[in-house]
XYZ file of N, CA, C and O in Angstrom:
528
model
N -13.799 16.719 -22.886
C -14.381 15.426 -22.681
C -15.840 15.490 -23.100
O -16.560 16.402 -22.730
N -16.275 14.523 -23.873
C -17.655 14.446 -24.312
C -18.284 13.245 -23.626
O -17.740 12.148 -23.660
N -19.440 13.447 -22.991
C -20.103 12.365 -22.274
C -21.493 12.174 -22.841
O -22.246 13.136 -22.990
N -21.824 10.933 -23.177
C -23.159 10.571 -23.615
C -23.754 9.679 -22.545
O -23.073 8.818 -22.013
N -25.015 9.859 -22.234
C -25.645 8.957 -21.280
C -26.972 8.483 -21.821
O -27.644 9.182 -22.570
N -27.364 7.287 -21.433
C -28.602 6.675 -21.870
C -29.228 6.016 -20.655
O -28.599 5.208 -19.989
N -30.433 6.410 -20.342
C -31.143 5.829 -19.211
C -32.272 4.973 -19.754
O -33.026 5.400 -20.614
N -32.373 3.744 -19.252
C -33.389 2.826 -19.742
C -34.497 2.650 -18.713
O -34.600 1.653 -18.025
N -35.318 3.645 -18.583
C -36.540 3.589 -17.793
C -36.389 3.139 -16.361
O -35.417 3.442 -15.686
N -37.376 2.392 -15.903
C -37.470 2.007 -14.497
C -36.508 0.889 -14.102
O -36.471 0.492 -12.956
N -35.763 0.344 -15.029
C -34.802 -0.705 -14.696
C -33.579 -0.163 -13.967
O -32.784 -0.913 -13.438
N -33.459 1.128 -13.948
C -32.352 1.741 -13.221
C -31.019 1.559 -13.919
O -29.978 1.712 -13.317
N -31.033 1.228 -15.183
C -29.801 1.012 -15.921
C -29.373 2.331 -16.550
O -30.132 2.962 -17.272
N -28.189 2.738 -16.255
C -27.652 3.972 -16.807
C -26.343 3.623 -17.486
O -25.443 3.064 -16.866
N -26.249 3.903 -18.748
C -25.032 3.618 -19.502
C -24.392 4.948 -19.856
O -25.043 5.839 -20.392
N -23.118 5.081 -19.560
C -22.390 6.313 -19.860
C -21.236 5.980 -20.791
O -20.430 5.102 -20.507
N -21.195 6.696 -21.898
C -20.084 6.580 -22.827
C -19.261 7.841 -22.693
O -19.803 8.931 -22.737
N -17.983 7.687 -22.541
C -17.124 8.846 -22.378
C -16.057 8.832 -23.464
O -15.361 7.841 -23.643
N -15.937 9.922 -24.165
C -14.901 10.091 -25.166
C -14.019 11.220 -24.675
O -14.456 12.358 -24.568
N -12.817 10.879 -24.351
C -11.906 11.876 -23.816
C -10.906 12.233 -24.899
O -10.187 11.372 -25.398
N -10.877 13.477 -25.270
C -9.982 13.932 -26.327
C -8.605 14.230 -25.750
O -8.466 15.051 -24.860
N -7.593 13.548 -26.227
C -6.229 13.818 -25.809
C -5.810 13.144 -24.512
O -4.707 13.361 -24.049
N -6.642 12.315 -23.888
C -6.224 11.664 -22.643
C -6.320 10.148 -22.790
O -7.027 9.475 -22.067
N -5.634 9.616 -23.748
C -5.644 8.169 -23.957
C -4.449 7.542 -23.247
O -3.545 8.243 -22.787
N -4.469 6.255 -23.146
C -3.384 5.504 -22.508
C -2.072 5.816 -23.225
O -1.991 5.723 -24.446
N -1.093 6.227 -22.446
C 0.213 6.515 -23.038
C 1.004 5.228 -23.137
O 0.981 4.407 -22.227
N 1.719 5.059 -24.230
C 2.479 3.828 -24.460
C 3.540 3.592 -23.402
O 3.848 2.465 -23.079
N 4.078 4.671 -22.835
C 5.151 4.497 -21.858
C 4.630 4.129 -20.465
O 5.393 3.798 -19.584
N 3.305 4.190 -20.241
C 2.736 3.802 -18.950
C 2.753 2.282 -18.810
O 2.577 1.556 -19.795
N 2.982 1.814 -17.592
C 2.937 0.378 -17.336
C 2.510 0.115 -15.899
O 2.682 0.965 -15.032
N 1.908 -1.047 -15.647
C 1.404 -1.353 -14.309
C 2.544 -1.547 -13.312
O 3.695 -1.800 -13.697
N 2.230 -1.447 -12.024
C 3.260 -1.602 -11.003
C 3.833 -3.017 -10.967
O 3.162 -3.985 -11.318
N 5.065 -3.082 -10.513
C 5.678 -4.367 -10.170
C 6.611 -4.125 -8.994
O 7.248 -3.071 -8.889
N 6.662 -5.106 -8.109
C 7.509 -5.007 -6.922
C 8.937 -5.351 -7.328
O 9.182 -6.405 -7.910
N 9.880 -4.464 -7.047
C 11.288 -4.717 -7.380
C 12.114 -5.046 -6.131
O 13.215 -5.560 -6.251
N 11.595 -4.740 -4.954
C 12.230 -5.166 -3.698
C 11.131 -5.581 -2.729
O 10.302 -4.761 -2.336
N 11.121 -6.870 -2.407
C 10.127 -7.414 -1.490
C 10.614 -7.269 -0.052
O 11.820 -7.321 0.207
N 9.695 -7.129 0.904
C 10.098 -7.071 2.311
C 10.611 -8.437 2.772
O 10.239 -9.475 2.214
N 11.469 -8.419 3.771
C 12.039 -9.646 4.348
C 11.591 -9.792 5.789
O 11.302 -8.808 6.468
N 11.568 -11.041 6.256
C 11.247 -11.316 7.655
C 12.243 -10.606 8.559
O 13.427 -10.481 8.217
N 11.750 -10.161 9.720
C 12.621 -9.463 10.662
C 12.236 -9.856 12.085
O 11.065 -10.066 12.383
N 13.253 -9.972 12.925
C 13.068 -10.170 14.364
C 13.710 -8.975 15.030
O 14.876 -8.671 14.780
N 12.954 -8.285 15.871
C 13.438 -7.037 16.467
C 13.023 -6.984 17.937
O 12.014 -7.550 18.327
N 13.820 -6.303 18.728
C 13.525 -6.141 20.152
C 12.474 -5.071 20.370
O 12.422 -4.076 19.639
N 11.665 -5.260 21.392
C 10.641 -4.288 21.787
C 11.304 -2.930 22.007
O 12.371 -2.822 22.590
N 10.667 -1.875 21.491
C 11.161 -0.516 21.669
C 12.208 -0.081 20.664
O 12.544 1.099 20.596
N 12.727 -1.002 19.876
C 13.758 -0.672 18.885
C 13.119 -0.277 17.558
O 12.017 -0.698 17.235
N 13.825 0.518 16.748
C 13.309 0.852 15.412
C 13.590 -0.281 14.421
O 14.492 -1.098 14.638
N 12.826 -0.312 13.357
C 13.087 -1.264 12.274
C 12.401 -0.770 11.006
O 11.566 0.133 11.049
N 12.770 -1.377 9.890
C 12.193 -1.016 8.588
C 11.832 -2.273 7.821
O 12.618 -3.221 7.781
N 10.656 -2.269 7.223
C 10.274 -3.292 6.257
C 10.390 -2.638 4.886
O 9.707 -1.642 4.605
N 11.283 -3.149 4.061
C 11.540 -2.544 2.760
C 10.542 -3.003 1.715
O 10.114 -4.152 1.704
N 10.201 -2.085 0.840
C 9.380 -2.386 -0.333
C 9.656 -1.302 -1.351
O 9.604 -0.112 -1.030
N 9.985 -1.723 -2.554
C 10.158 -0.779 -3.650
C 9.393 -1.305 -4.845
O 9.392 -2.504 -5.114
N 8.749 -0.389 -5.542
C 7.972 -0.760 -6.719
C 8.273 0.216 -7.835
O 8.668 1.352 -7.600
N 8.073 -0.268 -9.054
C 8.181 0.624 -10.197
C 6.911 0.509 -11.013
O 6.173 -0.476 -10.919
N 6.636 1.515 -11.772
C 5.460 1.586 -12.620
C 5.366 2.996 -13.159
O 6.069 3.895 -12.702
N 4.508 3.162 -14.141
C 4.313 4.509 -14.683
C 2.842 4.706 -14.943
O 2.287 3.931 -15.712
N 2.185 5.650 -14.315
C 2.768 6.588 -13.360
C 3.250 5.885 -12.097
O 2.887 4.750 -11.827
N 4.100 6.597 -11.344
C 4.681 6.049 -10.127
C 3.569 5.510 -9.229
O 2.613 6.219 -8.939
N 3.698 4.240 -8.812
C 2.640 3.659 -7.982
C 2.591 4.238 -6.576
O 3.604 4.685 -6.033
N 1.398 4.213 -6.007
C 1.190 4.558 -4.602
C 1.312 3.257 -3.824
O 0.760 2.227 -4.227
N 2.039 3.303 -2.698
C 2.253 2.094 -1.902
C 1.482 2.186 -0.596
O 1.500 3.211 0.081
N 0.812 1.082 -0.261
C 0.141 0.928 1.019
C 0.613 -0.380 1.639
O 0.987 -1.316 0.931
N 0.564 -0.431 2.956
C 0.972 -1.623 3.702
C -0.234 -2.241 4.396
O -1.131 -1.526 4.855
N -0.207 -3.568 4.487
C -1.254 -4.319 5.181
C -0.597 -5.290 6.158
O 0.399 -5.924 5.832
N -1.178 -5.363 7.357
C -0.715 -6.297 8.392
C -1.864 -7.247 8.683
O -2.952 -6.806 9.039
N -1.618 -8.524 8.500
C -2.640 -9.553 8.739
C -3.949 -9.197 8.032
O -5.037 -9.359 8.566
N -3.835 -8.638 6.824
C -4.996 -8.314 6.010
C -5.632 -6.957 6.266
O -6.530 -6.548 5.535
N -5.175 -6.228 7.277
C -5.733 -4.920 7.611
C -4.757 -3.816 7.204
O -3.549 -3.947 7.412
N -5.292 -2.720 6.671
C -4.436 -1.606 6.254
C -3.694 -1.025 7.455
O -4.278 -0.822 8.516
N -2.410 -0.755 7.284
C -1.563 -0.199 8.340
C -1.721 1.317 8.368
O -1.585 1.981 7.339
N -1.990 1.842 9.544
C -2.074 3.292 9.731
C -0.645 3.833 9.891
O 0.138 3.290 10.673
N -0.336 4.878 9.140
C 0.984 5.496 9.239
C 0.828 6.927 9.734
O -0.280 7.402 9.940
N 1.940 7.622 9.901
C 1.902 8.985 10.442
C 1.081 9.943 9.587
O 0.524 10.893 10.099
N 0.991 9.695 8.278
C 0.170 10.595 7.462
C -1.312 10.378 7.736
O -2.122 11.279 7.538
N -1.703 9.182 8.197
C -3.087 8.901 8.558
C -3.389 9.359 9.983
O -4.493 9.786 10.288
N -2.401 9.215 10.861
C -2.565 9.525 12.287
C -1.241 10.079 12.801
O -0.268 9.338 12.939
N -1.151 11.377 13.072
C 0.107 11.994 13.495
C 0.720 11.359 14.756
O 1.900 11.513 15.006
N -0.094 10.631 15.526
C 0.438 9.981 16.733
C 1.026 8.596 16.446
O 1.547 7.947 17.337
N 0.928 8.154 15.197
C 1.403 6.825 14.839
C 2.920 6.723 14.966
O 3.647 7.682 14.718
N 3.385 5.533 15.336
C 4.827 5.274 15.428
C 5.353 4.637 14.143
O 6.484 4.206 14.073
N 4.518 4.605 13.099
C 4.905 4.035 11.808
C 4.903 5.129 10.751
O 4.003 5.954 10.713
N 5.913 5.095 9.878
C 6.030 6.097 8.819
C 6.203 5.404 7.471
O 6.971 4.440 7.372
N 5.515 5.912 6.459
C 5.725 5.445 5.103
C 6.828 6.304 4.503
O 6.672 7.521 4.367
N 7.953 5.683 4.172
C 9.083 6.417 3.599
C 8.830 6.694 2.117
O 8.049 5.993 1.465
N 9.490 7.718 1.548
C 9.297 8.035 0.129
C 9.571 6.854 -0.807
O 8.961 6.743 -1.865
N 10.452 5.953 -0.403
C 10.761 4.775 -1.224
C 9.628 3.760 -1.227
O 9.597 2.864 -2.068
N 8.706 3.871 -0.246
C 7.636 2.890 -0.097
C 7.838 1.966 1.082
O 6.963 1.184 1.427
N 9.008 2.038 1.717
C 9.292 1.195 2.872
C 8.509 1.672 4.092
O 8.133 2.839 4.186
N 8.273 0.747 5.019
C 7.544 1.043 6.245
C 8.539 1.104 7.394
O 9.194 0.117 7.707
N 8.655 2.290 8.013
C 9.609 2.516 9.100
C 8.853 2.577 10.419
O 7.858 3.278 10.542
N 9.339 1.813 11.407
C 8.794 1.825 12.757
C 9.748 2.621 13.639
O 10.924 2.257 13.765
N 9.260 3.707 14.250
C 10.098 4.488 15.164
C 10.527 3.637 16.353
O 11.635 3.753 16.856
N 9.612 2.788 16.806
C 9.891 1.848 17.889
C 8.872 0.727 17.757
O 7.727 0.954 17.367
N 9.273 -0.477 18.092
C 8.365 -1.617 18.055
C 7.553 -1.640 19.335
O 8.103 -1.605 20.432
N 6.231 -1.669 19.180
C 5.325 -1.695 20.325
C 4.906 -3.144 20.560
O 4.469 -3.833 19.632
N 5.084 -3.583 21.828
C 4.784 -4.971 22.165
C 4.558 -5.057 23.672
O 5.423 -4.671 24.454
N 3.406 -5.528 24.067
C 3.101 -5.675 25.485
C 2.626 -7.081 25.788
O 2.524 -7.928 24.902
N 2.313 -7.325 27.039
C 1.827 -8.654 27.433
C 0.506 -8.995 26.759
O 0.276 -10.108 26.332
N -0.388 -8.025 26.716
C -1.724 -8.268 26.162
C -1.873 -7.782 24.722
O -2.733 -8.252 23.996
N -1.087 -6.820 24.331
C -1.220 -6.225 23.004
C 0.091 -6.338 22.240
O 1.149 -5.986 22.758
N 0.000 -6.820 21.013
C 1.183 -6.975 20.153
C 0.877 -6.336 18.806
O 0.807 -7.017 17.788
N 0.691 -4.998 18.797
C 0.192 -4.346 17.580
C 1.134 -4.371 16.383
O 0.676 -4.186 15.254
N 2.418 -4.600 16.591
C 3.348 -4.588 15.457
C 3.696 -5.983 14.956
O 4.121 -6.130 13.811
N 3.539 -6.988 15.792
C 3.900 -8.343 15.391
C 2.854 -8.876 14.413
O 1.655 -8.691 14.606
N 3.319 -9.500 13.330
C 2.382 -10.065 12.364
C 2.990 -10.257 10.995
O 4.202 -10.167 10.812
N 2.126 -10.501 10.039
C 2.525 -10.742 8.659
C 2.169 -9.512 7.818
O 1.021 -9.077 7.809
N 3.144 -8.972 7.104
C 2.986 -7.733 6.347
C 3.148 -7.977 4.845
O 3.938 -8.831 4.426
N 2.406 -7.195 4.056
C 2.610 -7.121 2.604
C 2.502 -5.663 2.196
O 1.809 -4.879 2.844
N 3.201 -5.311 1.136
C 3.001 -3.981 0.556
C 2.270 -4.161 -0.771
O 2.445 -5.166 -1.466
N 1.431 -3.186 -1.075
C 0.645 -3.200 -2.305
C 0.943 -1.904 -3.051
O 0.814 -0.813 -2.490
N 1.369 -2.044 -4.298
C 1.672 -0.887 -5.149
C 0.562 -0.767 -6.187
O 0.207 -1.755 -6.835
N -0.008 0.455 -6.335
C -1.128 0.655 -7.250
C -0.909 1.882 -8.143
O -0.410 2.893 -7.680
N -1.323 1.746 -9.390
C -1.545 2.898 -10.259
C -2.784 2.586 -11.093
O -3.426 1.548 -10.879
N -3.138 3.444 -12.027
C -4.397 3.249 -12.735
C -4.411 2.002 -13.624
O -5.471 1.555 -14.058
N -3.255 1.404 -13.866
C -3.183 0.203 -14.701
C -3.269 -1.099 -13.900
O -3.342 -2.164 -14.483
N -3.220 -1.004 -12.560
C -3.336 -2.227 -11.773
C -2.617 -2.143 -10.451
O -2.306 -1.057 -9.949
N -2.359 -3.318 -9.886
C -1.673 -3.384 -8.599
C -0.738 -4.577 -8.563
O -0.918 -5.538 -9.306
N 0.256 -4.481 -7.688
C 1.194 -5.571 -7.442
C 1.283 -5.766 -5.934
O 1.305 -4.789 -5.184
N 1.312 -7.012 -5.510
C 1.369 -7.344 -4.090
C 2.689 -8.059 -3.818
O 3.064 -8.988 -4.534
N 3.374 -7.618 -2.763
C 4.659 -8.223 -2.404
C 4.465 -9.590 -1.759
O 3.342 -9.973 -1.394
N 5.567 -10.271 -1.563
C 5.553 -11.491 -0.748
C 5.301 -11.092 0.697
O 5.571 -9.962 1.095
N 4.808 -12.025 1.485
C 4.608 -11.788 2.921
C 5.953 -11.681 3.632
O 6.909 -12.366 3.259
N 5.989 -10.841 4.649
C 7.150 -10.739 5.532
C 6.631 -10.726 6.955
O 5.676 -10.015 7.265
N 7.243 -11.522 7.815
C 6.793 -11.536 9.210
C 7.678 -10.633 10.046
O 8.882 -10.565 9.845
N 7.039 -9.933 10.971
C 7.746 -9.129 11.962
C 7.504 -9.813 13.305
O 6.351 -9.974 13.709
N 8.580 -10.250 13.927
C 8.491 -10.911 15.225
C 9.260 -10.100 16.246
O 10.295 -9.498 15.922
N 8.753 -10.092 17.461
C 9.416 -9.385 18.554
C 10.236 -10.401 19.341
O 9.716 -11.426 19.777
N 11.535 -10.100 19.493
C 12.443 -11.001 20.208
C 12.099 -10.996 21.700
O 11.833 -9.954 22.291
N 12.120 -12.183 22.269
C 11.893 -12.307 23.716
C 13.173 -11.967 24.455
O 14.263 -12.317 24.029
N 13.016 -11.262 25.583
C 14.195 -10.887 26.371
C 14.321 -11.780 27.552
O 13.420 -12.294 28.110
């Protein structure tokens, strides 16, 4: 890799030109697209459930989940988490957590698939806890 840089004085402008030999965009690479969107689900408190999401892209996209706009913590982020990101990209809940004051699993979910060419966002899916 050959890197050229140019600094333009006190303006703080730094321009970097990078010429990478042999690491250009491969024709077979393509941005992610969602091939299976999650569906709405109603589940009982304490029961397991799965929100499905599958994406394709090249290179294989990384999938993250968001609930009500906030990133979902999974077992790889926090070993005590009751949520797991499956190899397919689906979000598995070991048990649905729902209390009188706290409803941490109920909400609107989307999955986001990313690779270096871009990202794809699934349709929203709601997870509701059934009343007993």
